[in-house]
Coordinates of C-alpha atoms and ligand atoms in Angstrom, one line a residue:
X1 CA 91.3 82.5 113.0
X2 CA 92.0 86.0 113.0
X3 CA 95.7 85.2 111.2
X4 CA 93.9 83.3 108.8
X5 CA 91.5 85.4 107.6
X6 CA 94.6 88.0 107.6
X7 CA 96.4 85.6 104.7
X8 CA 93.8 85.1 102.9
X9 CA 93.5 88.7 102.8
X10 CA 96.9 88.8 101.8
X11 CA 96.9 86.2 99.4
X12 CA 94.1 87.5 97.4
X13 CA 95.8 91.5 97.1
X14 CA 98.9 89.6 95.8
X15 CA 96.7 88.1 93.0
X16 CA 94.8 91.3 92.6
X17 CA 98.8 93.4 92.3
X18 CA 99.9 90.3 89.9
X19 CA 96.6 90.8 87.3
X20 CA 97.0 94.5 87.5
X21 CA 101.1 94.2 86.3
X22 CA 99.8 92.1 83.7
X23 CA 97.1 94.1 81.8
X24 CA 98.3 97.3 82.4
X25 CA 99.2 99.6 79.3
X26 CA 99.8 103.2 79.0
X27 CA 96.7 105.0 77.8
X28 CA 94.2 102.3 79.4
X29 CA 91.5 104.3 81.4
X30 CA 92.4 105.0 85.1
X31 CA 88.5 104.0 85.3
X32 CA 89.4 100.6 83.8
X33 CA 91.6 99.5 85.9
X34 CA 90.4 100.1 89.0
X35 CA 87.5 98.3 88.0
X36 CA 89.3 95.7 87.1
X37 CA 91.7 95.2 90.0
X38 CA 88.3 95.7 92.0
X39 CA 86.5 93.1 90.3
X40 CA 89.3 90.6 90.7
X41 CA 89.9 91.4 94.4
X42 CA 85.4 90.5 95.0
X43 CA 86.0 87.5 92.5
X44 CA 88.4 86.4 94.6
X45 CA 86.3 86.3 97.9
X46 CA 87.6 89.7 99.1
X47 CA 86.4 93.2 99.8
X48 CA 87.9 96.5 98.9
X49 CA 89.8 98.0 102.3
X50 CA 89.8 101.1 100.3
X51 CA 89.0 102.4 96.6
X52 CA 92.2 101.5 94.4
X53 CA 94.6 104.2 94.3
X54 CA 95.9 104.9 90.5
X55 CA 98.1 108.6 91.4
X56 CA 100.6 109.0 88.3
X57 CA 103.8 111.4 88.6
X58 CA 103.8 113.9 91.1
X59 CA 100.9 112.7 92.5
X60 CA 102.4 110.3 95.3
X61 CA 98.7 108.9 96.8
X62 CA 94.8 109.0 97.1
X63 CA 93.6 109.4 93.3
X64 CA 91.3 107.3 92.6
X65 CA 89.2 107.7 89.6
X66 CA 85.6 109.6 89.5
X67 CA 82.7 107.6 88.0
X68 CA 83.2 109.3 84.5
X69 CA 87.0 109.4 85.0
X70 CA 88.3 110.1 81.3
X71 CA 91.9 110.2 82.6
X72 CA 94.3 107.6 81.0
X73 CA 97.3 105.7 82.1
X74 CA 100.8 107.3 81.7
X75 CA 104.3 108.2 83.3
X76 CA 104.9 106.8 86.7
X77 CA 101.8 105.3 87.7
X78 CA 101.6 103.8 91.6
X79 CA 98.9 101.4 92.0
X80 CA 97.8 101.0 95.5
X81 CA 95.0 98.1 96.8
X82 CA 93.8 96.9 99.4
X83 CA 91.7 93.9 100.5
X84 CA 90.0 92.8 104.0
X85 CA 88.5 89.7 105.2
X86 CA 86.0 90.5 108.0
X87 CA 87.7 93.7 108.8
X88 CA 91.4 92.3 108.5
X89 CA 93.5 94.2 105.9
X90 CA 96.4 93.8 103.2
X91 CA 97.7 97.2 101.7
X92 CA 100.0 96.6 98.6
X93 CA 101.3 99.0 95.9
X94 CA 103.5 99.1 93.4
X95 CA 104.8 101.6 90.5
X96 CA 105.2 100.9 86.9
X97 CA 106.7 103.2 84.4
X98 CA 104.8 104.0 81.2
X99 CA 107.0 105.8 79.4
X100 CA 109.8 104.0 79.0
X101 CA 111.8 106.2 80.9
X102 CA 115.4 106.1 82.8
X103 CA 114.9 108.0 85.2
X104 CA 110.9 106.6 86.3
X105 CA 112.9 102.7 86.2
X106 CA 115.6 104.1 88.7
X107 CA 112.7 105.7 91.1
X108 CA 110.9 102.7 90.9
X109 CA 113.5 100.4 91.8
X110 CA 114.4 102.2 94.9
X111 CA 111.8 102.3 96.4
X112 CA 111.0 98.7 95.4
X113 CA 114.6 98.3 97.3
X114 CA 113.7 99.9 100.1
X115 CA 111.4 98.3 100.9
X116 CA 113.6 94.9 100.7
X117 CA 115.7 96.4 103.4
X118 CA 113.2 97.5 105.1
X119 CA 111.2 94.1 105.5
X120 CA 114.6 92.3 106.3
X121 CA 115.0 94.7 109.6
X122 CA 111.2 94.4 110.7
X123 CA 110.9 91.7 113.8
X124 CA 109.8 92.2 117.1
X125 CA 111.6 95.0 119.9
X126 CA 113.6 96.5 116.4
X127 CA 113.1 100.3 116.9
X128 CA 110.6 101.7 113.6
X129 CA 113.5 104.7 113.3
X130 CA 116.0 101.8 112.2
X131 CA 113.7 100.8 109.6
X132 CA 113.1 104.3 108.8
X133 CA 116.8 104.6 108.2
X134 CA 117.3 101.1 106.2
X135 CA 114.5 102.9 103.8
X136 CA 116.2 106.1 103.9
X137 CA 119.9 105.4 103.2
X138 CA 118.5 103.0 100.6
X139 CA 116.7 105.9 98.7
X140 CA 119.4 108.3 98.9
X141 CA 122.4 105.6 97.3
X142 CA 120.0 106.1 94.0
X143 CA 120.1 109.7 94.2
X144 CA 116.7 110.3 95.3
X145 CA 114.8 111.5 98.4
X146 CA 112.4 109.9 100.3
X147 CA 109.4 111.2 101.2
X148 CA 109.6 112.3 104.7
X149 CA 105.4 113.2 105.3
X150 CA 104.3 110.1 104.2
X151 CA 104.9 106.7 106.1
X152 CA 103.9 103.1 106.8
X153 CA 101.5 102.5 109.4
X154 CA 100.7 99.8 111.9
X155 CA 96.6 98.3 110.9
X156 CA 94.1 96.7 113.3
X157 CA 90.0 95.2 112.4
X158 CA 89.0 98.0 110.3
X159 CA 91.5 100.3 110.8
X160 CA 93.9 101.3 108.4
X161 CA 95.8 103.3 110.2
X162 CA 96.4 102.5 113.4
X163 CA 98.8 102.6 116.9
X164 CA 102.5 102.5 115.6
X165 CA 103.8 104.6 112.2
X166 CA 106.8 103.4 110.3
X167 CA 108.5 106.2 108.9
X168 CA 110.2 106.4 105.7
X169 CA 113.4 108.3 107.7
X170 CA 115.6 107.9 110.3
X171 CA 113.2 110.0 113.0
X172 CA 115.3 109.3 116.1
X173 CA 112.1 108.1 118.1
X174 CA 112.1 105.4 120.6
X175 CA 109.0 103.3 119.2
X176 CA 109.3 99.6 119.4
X177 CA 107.6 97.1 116.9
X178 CA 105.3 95.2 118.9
X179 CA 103.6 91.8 117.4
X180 CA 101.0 93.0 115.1
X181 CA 100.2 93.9 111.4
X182 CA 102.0 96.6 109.6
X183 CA 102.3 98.5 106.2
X184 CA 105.8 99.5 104.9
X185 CA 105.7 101.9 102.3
X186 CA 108.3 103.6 100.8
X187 CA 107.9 106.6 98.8
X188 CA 111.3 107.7 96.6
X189 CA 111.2 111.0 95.0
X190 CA 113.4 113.2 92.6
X191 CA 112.0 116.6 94.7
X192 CA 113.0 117.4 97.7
X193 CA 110.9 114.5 99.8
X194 CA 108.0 116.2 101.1
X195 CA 104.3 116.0 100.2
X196 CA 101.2 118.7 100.5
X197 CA 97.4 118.5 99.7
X198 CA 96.9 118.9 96.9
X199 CA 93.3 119.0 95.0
X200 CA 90.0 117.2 96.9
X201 CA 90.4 113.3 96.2
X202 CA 87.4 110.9 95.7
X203 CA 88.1 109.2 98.9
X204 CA 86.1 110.0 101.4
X205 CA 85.8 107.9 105.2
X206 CA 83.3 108.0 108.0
X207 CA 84.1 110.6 111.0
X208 CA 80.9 110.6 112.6
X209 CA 77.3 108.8 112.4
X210 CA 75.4 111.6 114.1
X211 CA 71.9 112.4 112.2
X212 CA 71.6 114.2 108.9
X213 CA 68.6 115.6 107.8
X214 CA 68.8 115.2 103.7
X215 CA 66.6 111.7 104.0
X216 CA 69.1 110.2 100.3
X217 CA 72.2 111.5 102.9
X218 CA 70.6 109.5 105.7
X219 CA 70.0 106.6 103.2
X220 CA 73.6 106.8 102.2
X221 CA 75.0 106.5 105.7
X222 CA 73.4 103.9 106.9
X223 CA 74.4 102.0 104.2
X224 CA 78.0 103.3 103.9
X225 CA 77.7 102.2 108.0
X226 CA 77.3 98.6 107.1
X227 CA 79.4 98.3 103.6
X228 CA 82.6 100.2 104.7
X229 CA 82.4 100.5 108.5
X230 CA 85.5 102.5 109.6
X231 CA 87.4 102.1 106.0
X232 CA 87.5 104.2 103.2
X233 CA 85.4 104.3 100.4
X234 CA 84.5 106.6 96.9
X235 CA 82.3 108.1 95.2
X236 CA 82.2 106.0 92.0
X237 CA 81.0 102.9 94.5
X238 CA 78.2 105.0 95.8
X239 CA 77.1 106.3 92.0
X240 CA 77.2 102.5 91.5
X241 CA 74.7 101.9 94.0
X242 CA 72.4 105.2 94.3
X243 CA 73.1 107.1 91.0
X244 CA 75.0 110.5 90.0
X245 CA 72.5 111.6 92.9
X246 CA 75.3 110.0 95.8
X247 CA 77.3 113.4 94.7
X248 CA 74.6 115.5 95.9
X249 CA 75.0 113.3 99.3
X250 CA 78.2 113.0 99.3
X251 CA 78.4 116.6 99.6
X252 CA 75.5 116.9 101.9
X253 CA 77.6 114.0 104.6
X254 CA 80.7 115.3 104.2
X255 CA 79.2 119.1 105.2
X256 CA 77.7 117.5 108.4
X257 CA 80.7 116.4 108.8
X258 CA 79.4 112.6 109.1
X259 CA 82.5 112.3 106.4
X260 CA 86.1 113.2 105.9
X261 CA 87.0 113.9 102.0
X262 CA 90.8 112.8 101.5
X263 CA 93.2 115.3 99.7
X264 CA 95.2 114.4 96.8
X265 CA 99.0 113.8 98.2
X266 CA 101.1 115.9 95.5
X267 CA 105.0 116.2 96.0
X268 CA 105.7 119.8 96.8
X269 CA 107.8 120.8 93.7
X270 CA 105.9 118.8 91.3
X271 CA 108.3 116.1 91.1
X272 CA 107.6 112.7 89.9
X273 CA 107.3 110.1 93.1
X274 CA 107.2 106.1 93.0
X275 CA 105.9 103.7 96.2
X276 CA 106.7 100.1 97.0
X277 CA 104.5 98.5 99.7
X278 CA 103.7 95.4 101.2
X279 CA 102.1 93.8 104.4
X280 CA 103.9 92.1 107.0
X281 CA 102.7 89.9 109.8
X282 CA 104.9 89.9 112.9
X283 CA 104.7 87.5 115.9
X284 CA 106.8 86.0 118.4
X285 CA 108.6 83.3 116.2
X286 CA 108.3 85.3 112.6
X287 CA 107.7 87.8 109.8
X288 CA 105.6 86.9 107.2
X289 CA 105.3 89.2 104.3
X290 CA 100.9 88.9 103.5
X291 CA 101.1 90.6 100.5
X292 CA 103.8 88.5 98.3
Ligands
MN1 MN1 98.7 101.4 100.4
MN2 MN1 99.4 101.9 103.5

């Protein structure tokens, strides 16, 4: 049951990731596209596990696009999505270079390689630091670095990140893959491999239900309660349902501190980044890759 509704998660972010490679064109409104890749994942009989991810260049994660987004498509764009059935989540990305550029085609396919080697030495009782170094040595043989501060993450019922990181490095831990559902996702990088906040993102999650006064905040966590649970959402899905006046409680949440508003992840010299990610579904006999 639970497996189940874990493909068919799966299944429907693979057809979400394969309509987004085929419309996407440089210049095409971030805004767009995410509403596209969002209205193919509920066609498809899914919901969002978080708000589409479009981050371009040296932005390696968490843009996603403001209700009035004018920004366009261009250079190395990483699209991240994610779909859940019931609570039960795929996270995919992939990059795609705009520019017809060298150097974006190399990044891209190393980390797309990585994560190849990665997946091949996921099973059960394999230590996450041998992955960590499969995606590492990978990255390096292109000349790149990978990013160090960012790293796959083990998901439960409506929890993205959850119990056991992956990490995109060789970290010399001890941790041992248990059964369960993981992300891999390497990030390769022509800087020197580490991310920082950068400015606020859109994406915002819920910390703590406690009681806020503002009666359109109150109105907004109760219903951000039952729509997103414990999973991240955005603003432009609240404007959607309440109006340019969810800003106003968006604010008024998040300085309650009922929410947590996500940074932008930006490389620490500026330099351009690419991601490759996948889910994979680990039991006893095997590893099933949801996502592809
Ligand atoms: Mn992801
Ligand atoms: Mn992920």
């Amino acid at each position: 049951m639970k497996n189940d509704k874990i493909k068919k998660a799966g299944k429907i972010a693979k057809e979400a990731k394969e309509y987004a490679k085929s419309f996407i064109k440089k210049d095409m409104p971030l805004l767009e596209i995410a509403e596209k890749i969002e209205n193919k994942i509920m066609e498809l009989g899914g919901k969002m596990a978080f708000p589409t991810n479009l981050s371009i260049n040296e932005i390696a994660a968490h843009y996603t696009p403001t209700y009035n987004d004018e920004t366009k498509a261009h250079g190395l764009l990483k699209v991240d999505l994610g779909v859940h059935i019931d609570g039960w989540t795929a996270d995919t990305a992939f990059s795609i270079d705009l520019e017809n550029s060298e150097e974006n085609k190399k990044l891209i396919e190393a980390s797309k390689k990585a994560l190849d080697n990665a997946i091949k030495k996921a099973k059960e009782n394999i230590r996450t630091s041998e992955i960590g170094k499969a995606i590492s040595e990978t990255i390096e043989s292109y000349g790149f670095s990978p990013i160090i501060n960012l790293s796959g993450h083990e998901m439960k019922q409506y929890e993205l990140h959850a119990g056991i990181t992956i990490p995109n490095f060789d970290d010399n831990k001890n941790t041992i893959i248990t059964k369960g559902l993981y992300a891999i996702e390497p990030f390769a990088s022509t800087g020197n491999g580490k991310i920082h906040d950068g400015k606020l993102s859109e994406i915002y999650m819920v910390i703590n239900s406690k009681n806020v006064r503002s009666p359109i905040a109150r109105e907004m966590l109760d219903f951000i309660l039952e729509e997103y649970q414990t999973l991240p959402f955005c603003s432009r899905w609240l404007v959607k349902k309440f109006g340019t006046k969810a800003l106003i409680g968006l604010s008024q949440l998040t300085q309650n501190e009922n929410l947590h508003r996500f940074s932008q992840l930006v490389e620490s010299n500026d330099a351009k980044v690419s991601q490759a990610e996948n889910t994979i579904l680990i039991d006893e006999k095997e590893v099933i890759i949801t996502t592809e």
